[in-house]
Amino acid sequence: MPTSILKIALDLPLDRLFDYLSNGQQAHIGQRVLVPFGRQKLIGIVIAKASSSDLAAEKLKTVIQVFADELPIDAETLSLLKFSADYYQYPFGQALLSALPVRLRQIAPAVSRKQYAYHLTELGRLVDPATLPTRQLVLRRLMQALQTHNSLTELDLDAISTSARKLAKQLVTDGWLVSEQVPAIIKTLEVLMPAPPALNDEQSLAVARITQEVQIFKAWLLHGITGSGKTEVYMRLMQYVLESQQAQILVLVPEINLTPQLEARFRSRLTNFPLVSLHSNLSESERLHNWQLAQSGAAKIIIGTRLAIFTPLPQLKLIIIDEEHDSSYKQQDSMRYHARDVALVRAKRLNIPVVLGSATPSLESWHNAIANAQQTNKYHLLSLQQRAVSAAKLPHIECIDTTKVNLQHGLTPQLIAALKLRLARKEQSLLFINRRGYSPVLLCSACHWIAPCTRCSSRLVVHLGQRKLRCHHCGQEQKIPSQCPSCGNADLHPMGYGTQRLEQTLAELLPTARIARVDRDSTSRKNALVEILDQVHKQEIDILVGTQMLAKGHDFPNLTLVGVMDTDSALHSPDFRASERLFAQLMQVAGRAGRADKAGQVIIQTQFPEHALFNALRSQDYASYANALLLEREQVQFPPYVFTALLRAEANDFSLVQQFLRYAFEQARNLSNDVLVYDPVRPQMERLKGMERGHLLMQAASRVALQRLLKHLVSLLRAQATAAKVRWAIDVNPLEF
Ligand code: ADP
Ligand code: ZN
Ligand code: ZN
């Protein structure tokens, strides 16, 4: 009998494949198909072919349609997703389908956006680029390129400037150009790539070490202080890899906001290599289009956020993970994968190098690179300890004890004086406060009532601009009450500072200063952040007030002062990762000061100036602080010394959660002696979005033992009755508790 049974993965919470009869259309493994399922039609992916099925012949249904003109997903990508689904205890079909662009999950052939190429009209040919105004640089370059090249594709235009596509469309309207639809993306323009700067010794060594072993799997931890030129190292490696072979390179970044900046740097330096980005800010059609360019091998550089790790890349030869410590690499719902860990698996399977870059590596990575060098030396450490621009020194960091001075609206006299000095010198300042909104609580002065969220165990944040109270966990909003709901007192006031209040205070205190606020509220509009950053670069802003959105990656040459408002709560957080995270965050934010030739100063306001974390920060000594934290973790047996998994559960009714977790606890205890199973507890945030929550922590010295237990536990739980009434999930290597 011919192989007419197709085993198909569907987007269903069931960890198995589904058998269908072929409809006679040619279907490859990895091909997208449409199948009947009950009364619905579902999109599926062919995973295997067989000649027989366990199902009785009359029960087998037939595939409705094979989307034959799309490229099938290749075996490597399928197998990576299968591995991840198993490792993170998530149904394979769901993992697979949710890794695809939305358009590929829809019941229609995935037609890519039309592509255009541009050439000159008669009229356009009469224009001499040399006569065009020098101010209109993009126009000049575009017209110059068209003198020497017959036509330019959209990728060619991107290489000229990010605004060149728009300009080309305008020129079509003006009659200088005509556009023509082209079948697939092609790139014709070969331009002279700008000469890179000479590397310093540390950078050269890093590049040399990696290029020497660029044909094999190795995990390189590139530990470089902020401004040490890690990006320069990436670009050299990329150029080397792309010029020496048929290759694609995947660059992961933690946040969408960081892609435009990196994209611009890559485009201007690696001009001849088609680049696409993959992140959730793209429209569905752009995302599909970019994904298909990656899948076909046409795009050579792929910059993306965590989900991009699952993109099919037939010529993948190098993976770079920028800011590898960043927690946004971990997915916090559905399949709770960590993109860095998946990247390591992918690189190992492909036998290619992976470069993890950070100024403050995660303790997991640091441990892999340095601790017990003999046993766990899995990563190879490369250090950049100097700032790349020779004049740029590390900033001077000091802590001001807020209990010993008179605060003026939450600001120490030292910080105010430093801000004034920057204004006088026409330099820029950044105030870091990790709380958006006006103030974190609304308090009744008579009975000490605090406005709570009714759906979460949290307080409502005052947003004075909109005269609203808002929960930052569930989004619930209400008007600011005119009197206390508890005692009727009309004297309710905001307590503490958020970004909005700080912005307002500064405006009153320093009336001549031009202030911009950067937080999730002020940047929710598309391009808002880009516009603010642009203003900063044009020196139209004196003081930036912002949350951790500002801490990462941005390069402001004229910024010489960083003030850190109140981070003390993180010093005493019950979360064992809080100090690691705070240290990384403060190192990052401090790194924004004094990046060019001007000296930087960092002022930290705290009640605990002698805390070990601040001492380490003052001496900018990541290594000894990381080693000290690792020692603590080893003593109490926390990750990375043990492997953990969390069973998270939530329901409307807490007794259901309790019952479910109790059952899980007993089963888990019986399943293995090598795994420590803790009593079920409630997380710090007991209620979230109206759901009562609980969790069960499991921990083991061996990854394999933990994996074995989880596999059995999950199948028991799926079969369990209360499981249906409880929303539950397994979180392997959880970052948050
Ligand atoms: P990081 O990514 O480590 O924070 P960057 O790669 O952004 O550092 O480099 C910081 C600054 O130093 C950038 O402006 C970059 O252009 C510059 N730079 C990097 N390497 C060199 C070098 N070898 N010579 C001169 N300037 C350099
Ligand atoms: Zn009251
Ligand atoms: Zn809430």
mmCIF file of C-alpha atoms in Angstrom, residues 76 80 234 237-238 241-242 247-253 262 266 274-279 290-291 294 299-322 329 339-340 342-344 346-347 350 352-356:
data_model
loop_
_atom_site.group_PDB
_atom_site.id
_atom_site.type_symbol
_atom_site.label_atom_id
_atom_site.label_comp_id
_atom_site.label_asym_id
_atom_site.label_seq_id
_atom_site.Cartn_x
_atom_site.Cartn_y
_atom_site.Cartn_z
ATOM 1 C CA GLU A 76 15.566 21.202 11.343
ATOM 2 C CA LEU A 80 13.767 22.128 17.142
ATOM 3 C CA TYR A 234 29.222 41.270 16.234
ATOM 4 C CA LEU A 237 31.962 38.394 12.880
ATOM 5 C CA MET A 238 28.905 38.779 10.727
ATOM 6 C CA VAL A 241 30.811 34.718 8.163
ATOM 7 C CA LEU A 242 28.742 36.246 5.365
ATOM 8 C CA ALA A 247 25.276 32.004 5.280
ATOM 9 C CA GLN A 248 22.447 33.432 7.294
ATOM 10 C CA ILE A 249 22.904 35.005 10.684
ATOM 11 C CA LEU A 250 20.298 35.290 13.383
ATOM 12 C CA VAL A 251 20.643 38.166 15.828
ATOM 13 C CA LEU A 252 18.316 38.122 18.800
ATOM 14 C CA VAL A 253 17.525 41.274 20.731
ATOM 15 C CA LEU A 262 20.660 47.889 15.552
ATOM 16 C CA PHE A 266 23.825 46.771 10.478
ATOM 17 C CA PRO A 274 19.721 41.642 2.782
ATOM 18 C CA LEU A 275 18.394 42.135 6.277
ATOM 19 C CA VAL A 276 14.929 41.552 7.691
ATOM 20 C CA SER A 277 13.535 42.014 11.139
ATOM 21 C CA LEU A 278 10.995 39.812 12.874
ATOM 22 C CA HIS A 279 9.046 41.143 15.819
ATOM 23 C CA ASN A 290 10.076 38.805 6.237
ATOM 24 C CA TRP A 291 9.596 35.297 7.556
ATOM 25 C CA ALA A 294 14.263 34.165 5.943
ATOM 26 C CA ALA A 299 17.506 37.313 3.762
ATOM 27 C CA LYS A 300 21.019 36.943 5.129
ATOM 28 C CA ILE A 301 20.693 38.827 8.390
ATOM 29 C CA ILE A 302 17.661 38.277 10.569
ATOM 30 C CA ILE A 303 17.156 40.499 13.601
ATOM 31 C CA GLY A 304 14.385 39.426 15.873
ATOM 32 C CA THR A 305 12.912 39.134 19.308
ATOM 33 C CA ARG A 306 12.594 35.797 21.098
ATOM 34 C CA LEU A 307 10.112 34.098 18.775
ATOM 35 C CA ALA A 308 12.540 34.538 15.888
ATOM 36 C CA ILE A 309 14.571 31.672 17.326
ATOM 37 C CA PHE A 310 12.086 29.319 15.650
ATOM 38 C CA THR A 311 12.384 30.852 12.170
ATOM 39 C CA PRO A 312 13.384 28.406 9.443
ATOM 40 C CA LEU A 313 16.860 29.457 8.299
ATOM 41 C CA PRO A 314 18.294 27.017 5.784
ATOM 42 C CA GLN A 315 21.790 28.562 5.820
ATOM 43 C CA LEU A 316 22.080 29.449 9.488
ATOM 44 C CA LYS A 317 25.781 29.734 10.360
ATOM 45 C CA LEU A 318 25.887 31.975 13.429
ATOM 46 C CA ILE A 319 23.565 33.047 16.235
ATOM 47 C CA ILE A 320 24.176 36.213 18.222
ATOM 48 C CA ILE A 321 22.197 36.988 21.360
ATOM 49 C CA ASP A 322 22.539 40.570 22.454
ATOM 50 C CA TYR A 329 14.010 36.185 26.274
ATOM 51 C CA ALA A 339 15.081 31.855 23.584
ATOM 52 C CA ARG A 340 18.693 31.813 24.753
ATOM 53 C CA VAL A 342 16.718 27.177 22.684
ATOM 54 C CA ALA A 343 19.403 29.022 20.706
ATOM 55 C CA LEU A 344 22.074 26.951 22.400
ATOM 56 C CA ARG A 346 19.846 24.934 17.905
ATOM 57 C CA ALA A 347 23.487 25.952 17.547
ATOM 58 C CA LEU A 350 23.724 22.668 13.623
ATOM 59 C CA ILE A 352 27.613 26.426 14.577
ATOM 60 C CA PRO A 353 28.831 29.040 17.062
ATOM 61 C CA VAL A 354 26.576 31.094 19.284
ATOM 62 C CA VAL A 355 27.706 34.389 20.789
ATOM 63 C CA LEU A 356 26.055 35.632 23.977
#
